[in-house]
Tab-separated table of C-alpha atoms in Angstrom:
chain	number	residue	atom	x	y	z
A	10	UNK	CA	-4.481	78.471	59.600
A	11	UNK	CA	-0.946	77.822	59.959
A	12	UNK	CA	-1.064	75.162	57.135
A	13	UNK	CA	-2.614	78.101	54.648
A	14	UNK	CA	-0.571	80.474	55.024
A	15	UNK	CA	2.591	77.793	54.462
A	16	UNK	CA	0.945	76.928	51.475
A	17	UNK	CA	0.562	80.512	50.132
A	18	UNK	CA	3.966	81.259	50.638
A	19	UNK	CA	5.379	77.772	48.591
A	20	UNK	CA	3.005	79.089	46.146
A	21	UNK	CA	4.423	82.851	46.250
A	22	UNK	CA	8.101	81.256	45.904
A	23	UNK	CA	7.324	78.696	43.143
A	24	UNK	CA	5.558	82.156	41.278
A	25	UNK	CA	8.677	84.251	41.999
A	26	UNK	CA	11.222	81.379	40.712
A	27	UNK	CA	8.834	80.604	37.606
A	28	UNK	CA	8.930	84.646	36.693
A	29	UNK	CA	12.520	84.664	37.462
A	30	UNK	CA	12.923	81.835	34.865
A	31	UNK	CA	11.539	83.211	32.185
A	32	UNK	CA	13.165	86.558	32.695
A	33	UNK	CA	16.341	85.218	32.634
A	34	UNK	CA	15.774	82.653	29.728
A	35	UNK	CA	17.600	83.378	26.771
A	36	UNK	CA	15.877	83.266	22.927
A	37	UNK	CA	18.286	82.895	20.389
A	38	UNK	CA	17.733	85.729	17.905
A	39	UNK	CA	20.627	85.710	15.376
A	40	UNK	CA	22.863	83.261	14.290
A	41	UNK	CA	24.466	80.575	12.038
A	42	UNK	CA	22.915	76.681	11.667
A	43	UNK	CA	24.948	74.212	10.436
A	44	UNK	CA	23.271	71.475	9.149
A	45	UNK	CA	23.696	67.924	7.704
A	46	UNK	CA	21.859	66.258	4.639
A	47	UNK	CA	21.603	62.638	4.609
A	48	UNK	CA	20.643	60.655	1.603
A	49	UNK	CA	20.089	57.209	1.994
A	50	UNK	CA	20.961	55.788	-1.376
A	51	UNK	CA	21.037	52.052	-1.027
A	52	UNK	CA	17.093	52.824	-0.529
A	53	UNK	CA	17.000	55.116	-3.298
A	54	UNK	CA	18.726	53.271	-5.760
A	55	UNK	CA	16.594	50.294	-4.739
A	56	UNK	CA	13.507	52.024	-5.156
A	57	UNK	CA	14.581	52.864	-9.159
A	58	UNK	CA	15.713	49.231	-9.021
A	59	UNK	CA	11.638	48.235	-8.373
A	60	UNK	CA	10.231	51.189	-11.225
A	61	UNK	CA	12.926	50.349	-13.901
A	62	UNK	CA	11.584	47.550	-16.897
A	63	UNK	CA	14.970	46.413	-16.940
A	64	UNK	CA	15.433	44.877	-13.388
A	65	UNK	CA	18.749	42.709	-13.847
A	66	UNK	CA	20.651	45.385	-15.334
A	67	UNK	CA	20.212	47.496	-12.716
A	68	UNK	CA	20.771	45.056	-10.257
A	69	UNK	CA	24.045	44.102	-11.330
A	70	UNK	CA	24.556	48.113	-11.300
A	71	UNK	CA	23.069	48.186	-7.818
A	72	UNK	CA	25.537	45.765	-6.575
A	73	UNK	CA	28.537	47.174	-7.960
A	74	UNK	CA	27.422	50.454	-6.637
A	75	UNK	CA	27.177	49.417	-2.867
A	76	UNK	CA	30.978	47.539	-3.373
A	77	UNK	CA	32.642	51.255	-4.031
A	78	UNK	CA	30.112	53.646	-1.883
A	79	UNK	CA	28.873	53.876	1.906
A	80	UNK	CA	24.940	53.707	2.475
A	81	UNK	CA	24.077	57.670	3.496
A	82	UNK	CA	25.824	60.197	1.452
A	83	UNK	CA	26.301	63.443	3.676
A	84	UNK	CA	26.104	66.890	2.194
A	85	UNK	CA	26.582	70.456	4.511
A	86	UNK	CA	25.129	73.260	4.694
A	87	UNK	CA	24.679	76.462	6.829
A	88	UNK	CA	21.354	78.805	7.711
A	89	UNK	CA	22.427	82.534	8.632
A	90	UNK	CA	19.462	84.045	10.292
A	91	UNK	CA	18.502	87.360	11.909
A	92	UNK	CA	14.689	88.777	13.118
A	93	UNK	CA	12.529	87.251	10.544
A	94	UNK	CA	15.635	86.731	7.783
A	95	UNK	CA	16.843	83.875	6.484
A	96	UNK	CA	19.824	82.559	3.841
A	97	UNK	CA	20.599	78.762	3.365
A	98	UNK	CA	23.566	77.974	1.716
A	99	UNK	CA	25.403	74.421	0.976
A	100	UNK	CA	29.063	74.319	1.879
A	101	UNK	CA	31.122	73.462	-1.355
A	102	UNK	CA	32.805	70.500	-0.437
A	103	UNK	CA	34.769	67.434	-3.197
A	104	UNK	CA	32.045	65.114	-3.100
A	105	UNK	CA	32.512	62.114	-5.585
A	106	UNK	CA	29.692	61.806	-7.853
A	107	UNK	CA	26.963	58.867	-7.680
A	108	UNK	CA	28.014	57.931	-11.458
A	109	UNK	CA	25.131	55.854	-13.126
A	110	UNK	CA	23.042	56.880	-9.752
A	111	UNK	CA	23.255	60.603	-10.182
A	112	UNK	CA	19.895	61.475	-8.744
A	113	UNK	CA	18.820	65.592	-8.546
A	114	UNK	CA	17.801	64.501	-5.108
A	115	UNK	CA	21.379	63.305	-3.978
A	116	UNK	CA	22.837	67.091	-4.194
A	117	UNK	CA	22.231	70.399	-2.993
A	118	UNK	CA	20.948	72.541	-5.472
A	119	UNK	CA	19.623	76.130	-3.898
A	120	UNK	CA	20.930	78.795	-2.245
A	121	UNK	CA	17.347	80.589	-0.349
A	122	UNK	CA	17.152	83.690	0.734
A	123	UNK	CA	14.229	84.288	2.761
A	124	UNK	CA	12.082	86.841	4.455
A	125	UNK	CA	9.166	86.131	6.871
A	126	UNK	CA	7.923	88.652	7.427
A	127	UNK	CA	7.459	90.029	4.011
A	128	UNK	CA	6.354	86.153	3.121
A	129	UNK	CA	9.226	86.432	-0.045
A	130	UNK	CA	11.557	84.193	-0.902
A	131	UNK	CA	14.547	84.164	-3.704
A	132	UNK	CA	16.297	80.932	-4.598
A	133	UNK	CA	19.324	80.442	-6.779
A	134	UNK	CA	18.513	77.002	-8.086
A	135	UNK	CA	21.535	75.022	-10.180
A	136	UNK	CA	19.232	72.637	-12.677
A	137	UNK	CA	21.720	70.534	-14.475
A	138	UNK	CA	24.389	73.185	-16.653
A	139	UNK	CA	21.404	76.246	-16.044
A	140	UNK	CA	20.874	78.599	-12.940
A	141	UNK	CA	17.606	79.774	-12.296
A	142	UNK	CA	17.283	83.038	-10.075
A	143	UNK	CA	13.315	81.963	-8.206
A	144	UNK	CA	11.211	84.899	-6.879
A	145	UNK	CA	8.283	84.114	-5.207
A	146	UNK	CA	6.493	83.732	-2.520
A	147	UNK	CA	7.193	81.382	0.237
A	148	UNK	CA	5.729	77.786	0.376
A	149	UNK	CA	2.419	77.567	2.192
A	150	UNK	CA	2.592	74.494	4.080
A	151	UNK	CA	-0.287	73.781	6.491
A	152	UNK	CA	1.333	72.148	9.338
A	153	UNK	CA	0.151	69.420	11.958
A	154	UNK	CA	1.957	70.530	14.959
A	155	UNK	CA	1.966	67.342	17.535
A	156	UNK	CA	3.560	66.754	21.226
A	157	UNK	CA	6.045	64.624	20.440
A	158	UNK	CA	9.509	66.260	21.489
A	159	UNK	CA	13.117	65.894	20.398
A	160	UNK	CA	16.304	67.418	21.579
A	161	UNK	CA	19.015	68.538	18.766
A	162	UNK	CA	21.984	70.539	18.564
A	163	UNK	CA	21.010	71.011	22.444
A	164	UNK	CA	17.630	72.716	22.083
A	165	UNK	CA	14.241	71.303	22.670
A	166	UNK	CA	12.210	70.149	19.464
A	167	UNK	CA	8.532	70.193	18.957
A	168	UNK	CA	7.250	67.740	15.946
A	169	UNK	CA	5.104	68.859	13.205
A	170	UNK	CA	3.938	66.841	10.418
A	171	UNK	CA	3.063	67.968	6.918
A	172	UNK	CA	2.101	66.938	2.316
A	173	UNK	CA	3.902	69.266	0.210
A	174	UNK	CA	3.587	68.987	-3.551
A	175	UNK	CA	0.427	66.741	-3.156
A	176	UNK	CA	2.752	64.173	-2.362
A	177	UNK	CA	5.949	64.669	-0.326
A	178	UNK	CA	5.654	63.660	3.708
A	179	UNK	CA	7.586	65.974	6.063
A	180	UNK	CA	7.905	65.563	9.320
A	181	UNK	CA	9.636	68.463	11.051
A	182	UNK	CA	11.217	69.556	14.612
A	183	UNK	CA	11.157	72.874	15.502
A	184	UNK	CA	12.593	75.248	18.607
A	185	UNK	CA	10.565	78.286	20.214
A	186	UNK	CA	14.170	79.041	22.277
A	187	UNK	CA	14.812	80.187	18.759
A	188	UNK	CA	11.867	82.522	17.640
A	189	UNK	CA	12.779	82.811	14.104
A	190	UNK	CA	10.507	81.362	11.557
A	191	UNK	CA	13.009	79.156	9.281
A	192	UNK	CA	14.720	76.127	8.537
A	193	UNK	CA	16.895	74.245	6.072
A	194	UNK	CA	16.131	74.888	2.000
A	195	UNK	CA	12.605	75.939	1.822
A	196	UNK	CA	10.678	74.719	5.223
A	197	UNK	CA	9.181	77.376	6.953
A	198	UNK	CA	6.436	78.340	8.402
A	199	UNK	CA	6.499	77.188	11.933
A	200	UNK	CA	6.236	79.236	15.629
A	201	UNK	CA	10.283	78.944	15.774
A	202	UNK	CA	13.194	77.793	13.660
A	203	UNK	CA	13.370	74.550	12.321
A	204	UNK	CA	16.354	72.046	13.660
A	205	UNK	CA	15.494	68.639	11.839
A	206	UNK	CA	13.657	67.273	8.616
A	207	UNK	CA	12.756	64.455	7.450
A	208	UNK	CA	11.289	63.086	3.884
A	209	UNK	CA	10.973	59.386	4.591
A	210	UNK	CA	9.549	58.014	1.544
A	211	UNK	CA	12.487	60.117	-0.271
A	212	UNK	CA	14.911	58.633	2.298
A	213	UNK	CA	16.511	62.468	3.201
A	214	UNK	CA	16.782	63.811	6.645
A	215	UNK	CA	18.478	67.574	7.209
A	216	UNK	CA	19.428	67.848	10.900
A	217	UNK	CA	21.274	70.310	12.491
A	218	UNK	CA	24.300	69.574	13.852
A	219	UNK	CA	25.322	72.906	15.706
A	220	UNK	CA	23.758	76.308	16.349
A	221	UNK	CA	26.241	79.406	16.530
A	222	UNK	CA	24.589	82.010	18.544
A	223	UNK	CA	26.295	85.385	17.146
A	224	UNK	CA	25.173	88.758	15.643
A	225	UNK	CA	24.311	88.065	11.806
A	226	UNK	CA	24.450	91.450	9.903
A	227	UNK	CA	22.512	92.591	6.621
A	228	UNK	CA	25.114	92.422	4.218
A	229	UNK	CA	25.595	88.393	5.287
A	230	UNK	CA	21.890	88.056	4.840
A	231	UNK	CA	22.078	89.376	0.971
A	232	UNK	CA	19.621	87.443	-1.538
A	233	UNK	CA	21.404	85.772	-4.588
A	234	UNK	CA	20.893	87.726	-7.960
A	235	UNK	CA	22.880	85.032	-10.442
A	236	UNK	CA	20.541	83.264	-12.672
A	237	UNK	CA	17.363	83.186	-15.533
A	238	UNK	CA	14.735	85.369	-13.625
A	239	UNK	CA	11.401	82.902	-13.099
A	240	UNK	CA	8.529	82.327	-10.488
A	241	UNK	CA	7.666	78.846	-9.574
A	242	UNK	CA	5.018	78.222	-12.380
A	243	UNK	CA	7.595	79.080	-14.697
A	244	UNK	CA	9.974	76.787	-13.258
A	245	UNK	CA	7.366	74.386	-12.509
A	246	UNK	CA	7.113	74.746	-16.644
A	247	UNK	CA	10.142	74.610	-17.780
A	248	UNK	CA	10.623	71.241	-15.930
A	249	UNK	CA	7.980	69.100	-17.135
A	250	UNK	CA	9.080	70.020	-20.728
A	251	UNK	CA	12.453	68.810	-20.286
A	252	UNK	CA	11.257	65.632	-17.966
A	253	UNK	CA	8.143	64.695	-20.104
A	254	UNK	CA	10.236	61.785	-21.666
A	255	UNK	CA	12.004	60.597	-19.176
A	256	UNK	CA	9.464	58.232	-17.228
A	257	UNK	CA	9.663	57.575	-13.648
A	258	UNK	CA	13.708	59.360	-13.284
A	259	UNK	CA	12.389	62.360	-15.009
A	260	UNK	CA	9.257	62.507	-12.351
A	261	UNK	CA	12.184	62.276	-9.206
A	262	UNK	CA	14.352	64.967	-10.945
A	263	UNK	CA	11.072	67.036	-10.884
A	264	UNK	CA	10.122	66.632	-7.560
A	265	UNK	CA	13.777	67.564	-6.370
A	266	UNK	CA	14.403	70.649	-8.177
A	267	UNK	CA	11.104	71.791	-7.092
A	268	UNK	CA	11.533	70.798	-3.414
């Protein structure tokens, strides 16, 4: 009898401390993400290298390329958020061009505004010397959520695995301690904001790097309104006329100015 009632008091503590915990845990509501995009361009250039006729030439250009230029090119970027709003934005910095390896890819092109709740979206997309102001809706993306975790920028990760554009393989890691549904460029979609991304076949990982927990007010949240109105089949459009004749680069700069 003795033994019982022991046990229903360990029990009664373990409750209390468990309600306590979540009580006192704290959810990050508003704040700024910064994050860092990595390209790997030795495997980039090496998988043009493989597509292009002329093999040696780009070889030699390959080579000469890896003498003057690290392996990962880094880009930054920040994600202001607040309740179910969103704005990504890539922090200008004096990056040296890729020169005869200037892929779309290998640059940030978009500044996103977007709003969960409301399922809208507005991107100011740079495509070569033209802006394009994109309002639409956001990107379904029917993710595989798994049970694989990962810890960045000190919060606890959940995987989630996903095929965009019938052919683009993301894998994601997401945070419920941050109940905001966002993440770098356009991945969304997920029960909590989005920390890390990764394109593997495109060899391009976003990860964040810090997460500044502060109030975020409207008028930092304001949508971009520079650029040629469109919606994505417009864009989507537009594109393939001006990439029809450029073969397998023309396909890549597609994919990455609609990514």
């Amino acid at each position: 009898m003795k033994m019982k009632i022991y046990q229903i008091i360990i029990a009664c503590l373990f409750l209390g401390s468990q309600a306590s915990f979540a009580q006192n845990a704290r959810f990050t509501t508003q704040g700024v993400i910064e994050y860092e995009k990595k390209i790997n361009m030795y495997a980039l250039i090496k998988d043009q290298v493989k597509k292009n006729a002329d093999r040696s030439y780009y070889a030699q250009a390959f080579e000469d390329y890896q003498k003057k230029n690290p392996q990962f090119k880094v880009l930054k970027s920040t994600l202001k958020f607040s309740k179910d709003q969103t704005l990504f934005t890539p922090i200008e910095e004096d990056v040296v061009g890729n020169g005869f390896f200037d892929f779309a890819s290998s640059d940030q092109n978009n500044i996103i505004s977007t709003n969960a709740a409301a399922g809208t979206s507005v991107a100011q997309k740079k495509v070569f010397e033209q802006t394009y102001l994109l309002k639409d809706s956001t990107r379904k993306i029917n993710w595989k959520i798994t049970n694989e975790m990962r810890n960045i920028a000190g919060y606890d990760c959940r995987r989630a695995n996903a095929l965009i554009m019938d052919s683009i393989y993301v894998v994601a890691f997401y945070t419920e301690e941050i109940p905001v549904s966002g993440g770098p460029e356009t991945f969304s979609g997920l029960p909590g904001m989005i920390l890390g991304v990764a394109l593997p076949y495109e060899h391009i990982t976003w990860f964040a790097t810090s997460v500044l927990d502060q109030p975020v007010t409207d008028d930092k949240l304001k949508a971009p309104i520079k650029g040629k109105p469109v919606d994505t089949k417009q864009l989507t459009n537009i594109l393939k006329a001006a990439t029809k004749d450029w073969g397998e680069w023309g396909q890549d700069a597609l994919k990455a100015f609609l990514l």
